[in-house]
Every structure is written in C-alpha cells, then in structure tokens.
Amino acid sequence: MLNMTAPKILAFAGSSRGASLNKLLLAVAAEGARAAGADVTLVDLRDYPMPIYDGDDEMRSGVPGNALALRGLIADHDALLVATPEYNGSVSALLKNALDWCSRPVDGEDGLLPYRGKMVGLLAASMGPFGGIRAVAHARGIFSKMGAVVLPDEVLLAQAQQAFDAGGNLLNETSRKLARQLGANLAVQAARYAA
Ligand SMILES: Cc1cc2nc3c(=O)[nH]c(=O)nc-3n(C[C@H](O)[C@H](O)[C@H](O)COP(=O)(O)O)c2cc1C
C-alpha cells in the first residue's frame, strides 16, 4: 500500500434479492480488497429504496433521502466495487436508477462530483453462459460517462446458479482467485490514486 491510510471502498450489488448471486460474488471480491488493506463498506441497495427517477417528482420534492444518503456514501469513499446482474443484456433497473438519482445536482453541487475520478471495479454473476458480459460493458460505459475511472480488469461468473455451495462459498478456485484479485487491485489502485 502506497499511502498510510487504508483506501475506503464502497461495495454494492445491483440486485436486492436475499439469495443474489451477485451479492455472493461481491463478497468474495470485498474479501480480497480487505486482505489488500482496504476498508470496505458493504451496502445493500434494498436498504436504500427510491422511486423510479421522475423529473416532476424531483422538482416537487427534491432528491429522495435514500438517494442523498447513498450519494453521500459514494462521495465519502475512494472507490466503488460493483457487481451487476444482467437483465436482458444490460444492468438492472435497480442499479441504474440508484446511479441516476445519485448523479443529480444537490444544493448547487455538480451532480457528478461524487463519481468524478472514482476508481470502479466491476463484476457480474449471471445464470447465462456469458457471465453478464453485456451488463458489465454497459456498466463500464455508464461509470465512464459519469467521470469514474473503471479498472480494465473485470470478473464475469457464468452459470452462477451452480457456482456456489449451500454456504455461499464460490466453488471454483480460479473464479475465487480472480474475484479476490479484482478487489485487491481496486484497493491498490485506489490507494495509489488517492496518494
Ligand atoms: C428480467 C430478467 C432478465 C434477465 N436477463 C438475463 C440476461 O440477459 N442474461 C443473463 O445471463 N441472465 C439474465 N437473467 C438471469 C439472471 O442472470 C439471474 O436472474 C441472476 O441470478 C440475477 O442476479 P442475482 O442472482 O444477483 O439476483 C435475467 C433475469 C431477469 C429477472
């Protein structure tokens, strides 16, 4: 680690369901980041419910409290670790909606400020044969558009419904290693970027 303080990583999955395969994969990468010295905050988007973005609602009531809270968390961390499901070839509406709300200007502050220069590590677990490659490509485009710096490496877990044991452990050693490595790389890059 290059700097004295541990990099702060915010980790979340684009799926809210309790048995989410993306949450399981995210946990492996988060463990890798912790082992590399990062301070990882794992949040569940289920705990930040927000309506589908509507400009009229925003005019009337402003940005919802949960979006403000999540935006604050994003701003407060050096890097984001994000596992996205693939829904019909793209990221989940849950993930995109949260990112959109968190990109709105607040109190005259540039809406995209929390994202700018933020290091992002991407993963996907999908039940399909391509491991969510289309969702990750879209997520890469979205985060880049918002000014974040996405790591070139990514982790794709295909047929993820068969990838974990009953205790939620990732069975394949190579997949485990790759997910942990992504978390560790993010920790190192975030520390370097912050220094
Ligand atoms: C609306 C919907 C669309 C889906 N589309 C895809 C898809 O395009 N590609 C794919 O690999 N899996 C697709 N799936 C299956 C997901 O990979 C699977 O539900 C996965 O477990 C979701 O992630 P989670 O376990 O983290 O909730 C889709 C599932 C849903 C509900």
mmCIF file of C-alpha atoms and ligand atoms in Angstrom:
data_model
loop_
_atom_site.group_PDB
_atom_site.id
_atom_site.type_symbol
_atom_site.label_atom_id
_atom_site.label_comp_id
_atom_site.label_asym_id
_atom_site.label_seq_id
_atom_site.Cartn_x
_atom_site.Cartn_y
_atom_site.Cartn_z
ATOM 1 C CA MET A 1 0.000 0.000 0.000
ATOM 2 C CA LEU A 2 1.412 3.365 -1.009
ATOM 3 C CA ASN A 3 -0.237 5.741 1.421
ATOM 4 C CA MET A 4 -0.563 5.489 5.156
ATOM 5 C CA THR A 5 -4.346 5.369 5.305
ATOM 6 C CA ALA A 6 -6.387 2.424 4.050
ATOM 7 C CA PRO A 7 -8.370 3.209 0.900
ATOM 8 C CA LYS A 8 -12.113 3.286 1.506
ATOM 9 C CA ILE A 9 -14.145 1.108 -0.840
ATOM 10 C CA LEU A 10 -17.941 1.148 -1.093
ATOM 11 C CA ALA A 11 -19.294 -2.199 -2.339
ATOM 12 C CA PHE A 12 -22.808 -2.909 -3.575
ATOM 13 C CA ALA A 13 -24.650 -5.250 -5.915
ATOM 14 C CA GLY A 14 -27.278 -4.299 -8.473
ATOM 15 C CA SER A 15 -29.648 -6.926 -7.114
ATOM 16 C CA SER A 16 -31.738 -6.604 -3.986
ATOM 17 C CA ARG A 17 -32.836 -10.213 -3.538
ATOM 18 C CA GLY A 18 -31.647 -12.066 -0.481
ATOM 19 C CA ALA A 19 -30.193 -15.000 -2.420
ATOM 20 C CA SER A 20 -28.496 -12.756 -5.003
ATOM 21 C CA LEU A 21 -25.587 -14.456 -6.752
ATOM 22 C CA ASN A 22 -24.084 -11.019 -7.342
ATOM 23 C CA LYS A 23 -24.058 -10.356 -3.610
ATOM 24 C CA LEU A 24 -22.168 -13.625 -3.111
ATOM 25 C CA LEU A 25 -19.622 -12.784 -5.811
ATOM 26 C CA LEU A 26 -19.263 -9.254 -4.448
ATOM 27 C CA ALA A 27 -18.456 -10.656 -1.007
ATOM 28 C CA VAL A 28 -15.505 -12.614 -2.457
ATOM 29 C CA ALA A 29 -14.087 -9.503 -4.134
ATOM 30 C CA ALA A 30 -14.686 -7.459 -0.970
ATOM 31 C CA GLU A 31 -12.702 -10.031 0.996
ATOM 32 C CA GLY A 32 -9.827 -9.662 -1.485
ATOM 33 C CA ALA A 33 -9.932 -5.888 -1.063
ATOM 34 C CA ARG A 34 -9.872 -6.206 2.732
ATOM 35 C CA ALA A 35 -6.938 -8.613 2.561
ATOM 36 C CA ALA A 36 -5.101 -5.979 0.499
ATOM 37 C CA GLY A 37 -5.637 -3.410 3.248
ATOM 38 C CA ALA A 38 -8.815 -1.646 2.160
ATOM 39 C CA ASP A 39 -11.562 -0.511 4.461
ATOM 40 C CA VAL A 40 -14.674 -1.953 2.748
ATOM 41 C CA THR A 41 -18.227 -0.797 3.415
ATOM 42 C CA LEU A 42 -20.737 -3.293 2.050
ATOM 43 C CA VAL A 43 -24.213 -1.875 1.449
ATOM 44 C CA ASP A 44 -27.428 -3.462 0.182
ATOM 45 C CA LEU A 45 -29.441 -1.342 -2.273
ATOM 46 C CA ARG A 46 -32.556 -2.894 -0.673
ATOM 47 C CA ASP A 47 -31.793 -0.656 2.307
ATOM 48 C CA TYR A 48 -31.954 2.428 0.043
ATOM 49 C CA PRO A 49 -35.344 2.150 -1.653
ATOM 50 C CA MET A 50 -36.110 5.043 -4.007
ATOM 51 C CA PRO A 51 -38.765 5.681 -6.642
ATOM 52 C CA ILE A 52 -38.013 5.414 -10.348
ATOM 53 C CA TYR A 53 -36.497 8.752 -11.354
ATOM 54 C CA ASP A 54 -39.152 11.281 -12.376
ATOM 55 C CA GLY A 55 -38.170 14.878 -13.101
ATOM 56 C CA ASP A 56 -41.526 16.187 -11.884
ATOM 57 C CA ASP A 57 -41.110 14.395 -8.538
ATOM 58 C CA GLU A 58 -37.639 15.873 -8.271
ATOM 59 C CA MET A 59 -38.991 19.389 -8.953
ATOM 60 C CA ARG A 60 -41.697 18.878 -6.332
ATOM 61 C CA SER A 61 -39.827 17.043 -3.597
ATOM 62 C CA GLY A 62 -36.124 17.142 -4.449
ATOM 63 C CA VAL A 63 -33.789 14.159 -4.386
ATOM 64 C CA PRO A 64 -35.118 11.404 -2.063
ATOM 65 C CA GLY A 65 -33.419 10.972 1.287
ATOM 66 C CA ASN A 66 -32.123 7.494 0.457
ATOM 67 C CA ALA A 67 -30.501 8.796 -2.729
ATOM 68 C CA LEU A 68 -28.872 11.600 -0.750
ATOM 69 C CA ALA A 69 -27.599 9.053 1.768
ATOM 70 C CA LEU A 70 -26.193 6.784 -0.938
ATOM 71 C CA ARG A 71 -24.704 9.754 -2.779
ATOM 72 C CA GLY A 72 -23.026 10.787 0.460
ATOM 73 C CA LEU A 73 -21.558 7.305 0.833
ATOM 74 C CA ILE A 74 -20.260 7.327 -2.750
ATOM 75 C CA ALA A 75 -18.676 10.733 -2.174
ATOM 76 C CA ASP A 76 -17.127 9.548 1.070
ATOM 77 C CA HIS A 77 -15.296 6.554 -0.459
ATOM 78 C CA ASP A 78 -12.215 6.374 -2.682
ATOM 79 C CA ALA A 79 -13.521 3.572 -4.868
ATOM 80 C CA LEU A 80 -16.603 1.526 -5.759
ATOM 81 C CA LEU A 81 -16.835 -2.238 -6.095
ATOM 82 C CA VAL A 82 -19.987 -3.106 -8.017
ATOM 83 C CA ALA A 83 -21.492 -6.455 -9.003
ATOM 84 C CA THR A 84 -24.250 -6.140 -11.553
ATOM 85 C CA PRO A 85 -26.801 -8.689 -12.705
ATOM 86 C CA GLU A 86 -27.534 -8.871 -16.419
ATOM 87 C CA TYR A 87 -31.182 -8.207 -17.260
ATOM 88 C CA ASN A 88 -31.943 -8.567 -20.948
ATOM 89 C CA GLY A 89 -28.423 -7.650 -21.893
ATOM 90 C CA SER A 90 -27.938 -4.673 -19.593
ATOM 91 C CA VAL A 91 -27.588 -3.616 -15.973
ATOM 92 C CA SER A 92 -30.559 -3.900 -13.604
ATOM 93 C CA ALA A 93 -33.035 -1.036 -13.354
ATOM 94 C CA LEU A 94 -32.299 -1.013 -9.612
ATOM 95 C CA LEU A 95 -28.640 -0.209 -10.208
ATOM 96 C CA LYS A 96 -29.208 2.325 -12.996
ATOM 97 C CA ASN A 97 -31.950 4.118 -11.080
ATOM 98 C CA ALA A 98 -29.784 4.428 -7.968
ATOM 99 C CA LEU A 99 -26.839 5.722 -10.017
ATOM 100 C CA ASP A 100 -29.114 8.200 -11.815
ATOM 101 C CA TRP A 101 -30.623 9.617 -8.622
ATOM 102 C CA CYS A 102 -27.140 9.889 -7.105
ATOM 103 C CA SER A 103 -25.994 11.914 -10.126
ATOM 104 C CA ARG A 104 -28.479 14.746 -9.588
ATOM 105 C CA PRO A 105 -27.190 18.191 -8.520
ATOM 106 C CA VAL A 106 -27.731 18.855 -4.841
ATOM 107 C CA ASP A 107 -27.509 22.303 -3.219
ATOM 108 C CA GLY A 108 -25.793 23.713 -6.305
ATOM 109 C CA GLU A 109 -23.134 20.995 -6.224
ATOM 110 C CA ASP A 110 -22.201 19.353 -9.539
ATOM 111 C CA GLY A 111 -24.321 16.202 -9.690
ATOM 112 C CA LEU A 112 -21.494 14.068 -10.981
ATOM 113 C CA LEU A 113 -18.995 15.251 -8.366
ATOM 114 C CA PRO A 114 -19.184 12.039 -6.268
ATOM 115 C CA TYR A 115 -18.327 9.941 -9.336
ATOM 116 C CA ARG A 116 -15.534 12.017 -10.820
ATOM 117 C CA GLY A 117 -12.159 10.315 -10.597
ATOM 118 C CA LYS A 118 -13.625 7.471 -8.534
ATOM 119 C CA MET A 119 -11.977 4.114 -9.167
ATOM 120 C CA VAL A 120 -14.517 1.391 -10.001
ATOM 121 C CA GLY A 121 -14.117 -2.394 -10.094
ATOM 122 C CA LEU A 122 -16.848 -4.321 -11.908
ATOM 123 C CA LEU A 123 -18.107 -7.879 -11.579
ATOM 124 C CA ALA A 124 -21.143 -9.780 -12.804
ATOM 125 C CA ALA A 125 -22.715 -13.082 -11.884
ATOM 126 C CA SER A 126 -25.337 -14.369 -14.284
ATOM 127 C CA MET A 127 -27.230 -17.565 -14.882
ATOM 128 C CA GLY A 128 -26.443 -17.327 -18.581
ATOM 129 C CA PRO A 129 -23.414 -18.713 -20.429
ATOM 130 C CA PHE A 130 -21.731 -15.322 -20.957
ATOM 131 C CA GLY A 131 -21.353 -14.268 -17.324
ATOM 132 C CA GLY A 132 -23.088 -10.916 -17.707
ATOM 133 C CA ILE A 133 -20.541 -9.564 -20.184
ATOM 134 C CA ARG A 134 -23.137 -7.262 -21.785
ATOM 135 C CA ALA A 135 -24.194 -5.820 -18.416
ATOM 136 C CA VAL A 136 -20.578 -5.176 -17.446
ATOM 137 C CA ALA A 137 -19.917 -3.468 -20.783
ATOM 138 C CA HIS A 138 -22.920 -1.198 -20.163
ATOM 139 C CA ALA A 139 -21.850 -0.548 -16.563
ATOM 140 C CA ARG A 140 -18.373 0.372 -17.814
ATOM 141 C CA GLY A 141 -19.917 2.884 -20.231
ATOM 142 C CA ILE A 142 -22.215 4.350 -17.579
ATOM 143 C CA PHE A 143 -19.494 4.838 -14.956
ATOM 144 C CA SER A 144 -17.068 6.232 -17.546
ATOM 145 C CA LYS A 145 -19.700 8.681 -18.773
ATOM 146 C CA MET A 146 -20.125 9.872 -15.183
ATOM 147 C CA GLY A 147 -16.399 10.544 -14.879
ATOM 148 C CA ALA A 148 -15.305 7.473 -12.943
ATOM 149 C CA VAL A 149 -12.162 5.503 -13.744
ATOM 150 C CA VAL A 150 -13.075 1.866 -14.352
ATOM 151 C CA LEU A 151 -10.403 -0.795 -13.885
ATOM 152 C CA PRO A 152 -9.623 -2.600 -17.151
ATOM 153 C CA ASP A 153 -9.989 -5.969 -15.428
ATOM 154 C CA GLU A 154 -13.458 -7.329 -14.704
ATOM 155 C CA VAL A 155 -14.851 -10.581 -13.346
ATOM 156 C CA LEU A 156 -17.619 -12.498 -15.101
ATOM 157 C CA LEU A 157 -19.219 -15.532 -13.496
ATOM 158 C CA ALA A 158 -21.310 -17.598 -15.910
ATOM 159 C CA GLN A 159 -23.909 -20.182 -14.816
ATOM 160 C CA ALA A 160 -23.593 -18.664 -11.382
ATOM 161 C CA GLN A 161 -26.505 -20.707 -10.017
ATOM 162 C CA GLN A 162 -24.081 -23.659 -9.970
ATOM 163 C CA ALA A 163 -21.040 -21.740 -8.772
ATOM 164 C CA PHE A 164 -21.653 -21.600 -5.012
ATOM 165 C CA ASP A 165 -22.171 -24.254 -2.357
ATOM 166 C CA ALA A 166 -25.054 -24.154 0.122
ATOM 167 C CA GLY A 167 -22.967 -21.974 2.429
ATOM 168 C CA GLY A 168 -22.469 -19.381 -0.319
ATOM 169 C CA ASN A 169 -18.827 -20.311 -0.959
ATOM 170 C CA LEU A 170 -17.542 -19.888 -4.516
ATOM 171 C CA LEU A 171 -16.520 -23.390 -5.554
ATOM 172 C CA ASN A 172 -14.151 -22.800 -8.454
ATOM 173 C CA GLU A 173 -10.687 -21.845 -7.261
ATOM 174 C CA THR A 174 -9.802 -19.811 -10.353
ATOM 175 C CA SER A 175 -13.025 -17.769 -10.109
ATOM 176 C CA ARG A 176 -12.352 -17.202 -6.405
ATOM 177 C CA LYS A 177 -8.819 -16.072 -7.156
ATOM 178 C CA LEU A 178 -9.950 -13.713 -9.931
ATOM 179 C CA ALA A 179 -12.662 -12.106 -7.792
ATOM 180 C CA ARG A 180 -10.305 -11.648 -4.841
ATOM 181 C CA GLN A 181 -7.662 -10.259 -7.185
ATOM 182 C CA LEU A 182 -10.067 -7.683 -8.601
ATOM 183 C CA GLY A 183 -10.845 -6.497 -5.077
ATOM 184 C CA ALA A 184 -7.147 -6.357 -4.242
ATOM 185 C CA ASN A 185 -6.317 -4.485 -7.469
ATOM 186 C CA LEU A 186 -9.015 -1.954 -6.706
ATOM 187 C CA ALA A 187 -7.564 -1.428 -3.225
ATOM 188 C CA VAL A 188 -4.066 -0.862 -4.608
ATOM 189 C CA GLN A 189 -5.230 1.438 -7.414
ATOM 190 C CA ALA A 190 -7.489 3.422 -5.098
ATOM 191 C CA ALA A 191 -4.636 3.953 -2.657
ATOM 192 C CA ARG A 192 -2.337 4.989 -5.494
ATOM 193 C CA TYR A 193 -4.940 7.376 -6.901
ATOM 194 C CA ALA A 194 -5.647 8.913 -3.513
ATOM 195 C CA ALA A 195 -1.928 9.395 -2.745
HETATM 196 C C1 LIG B 1 -35.729 -9.668 -16.149
HETATM 197 C C2 LIG B 1 -34.559 -10.608 -16.216
HETATM 198 C C3 LIG B 1 -33.764 -10.609 -17.327
HETATM 199 C C4 LIG B 1 -32.641 -11.464 -17.399
HETATM 200 N N1 LIG B 1 -31.813 -11.382 -18.468
HETATM 201 C C5 LIG B 1 -30.649 -12.061 -18.462
HETATM 202 C C6 LIG B 1 -29.675 -11.850 -19.477
HETATM 203 O O1 LIG B 1 -29.845 -11.048 -20.381
HETATM 204 N N2 LIG B 1 -28.508 -12.550 -19.402
HETATM 205 C C7 LIG B 1 -28.252 -13.446 -18.379
HETATM 206 O O2 LIG B 1 -27.184 -14.038 -18.355
HETATM 207 N N3 LIG B 1 -29.170 -13.661 -17.397
HETATM 208 C C8 LIG B 1 -30.343 -12.984 -17.407
HETATM 209 N N4 LIG B 1 -31.245 -13.157 -16.384
HETATM 210 C C9 LIG B 1 -30.968 -14.135 -15.321
HETATM 211 C C10 LIG B 1 -30.039 -13.564 -14.279
HETATM 212 O O3 LIG B 1 -28.713 -13.843 -14.662
HETATM 213 C C11 LIG B 1 -30.316 -14.194 -12.915
HETATM 214 O O4 LIG B 1 -31.657 -13.901 -12.518
HETATM 215 C C12 LIG B 1 -29.341 -13.743 -11.862
HETATM 216 O O5 LIG B 1 -29.397 -14.652 -10.800
HETATM 217 C C13 LIG B 1 -29.645 -12.331 -11.367
HETATM 218 O O6 LIG B 1 -28.681 -11.912 -10.436
HETATM 219 P P1 LIG B 1 -28.859 -12.053 -8.828
HETATM 220 O O7 LIG B 1 -28.762 -13.523 -8.525
HETATM 221 O O8 LIG B 1 -27.725 -11.283 -8.271
HETATM 222 O O9 LIG B 1 -30.208 -11.524 -8.451
HETATM 223 C C14 LIG B 1 -32.371 -12.341 -16.318
HETATM 224 C C15 LIG B 1 -33.223 -12.344 -15.196
HETATM 225 C C16 LIG B 1 -34.286 -11.470 -15.138
HETATM 226 C C17 LIG B 1 -35.136 -11.442 -13.871
#
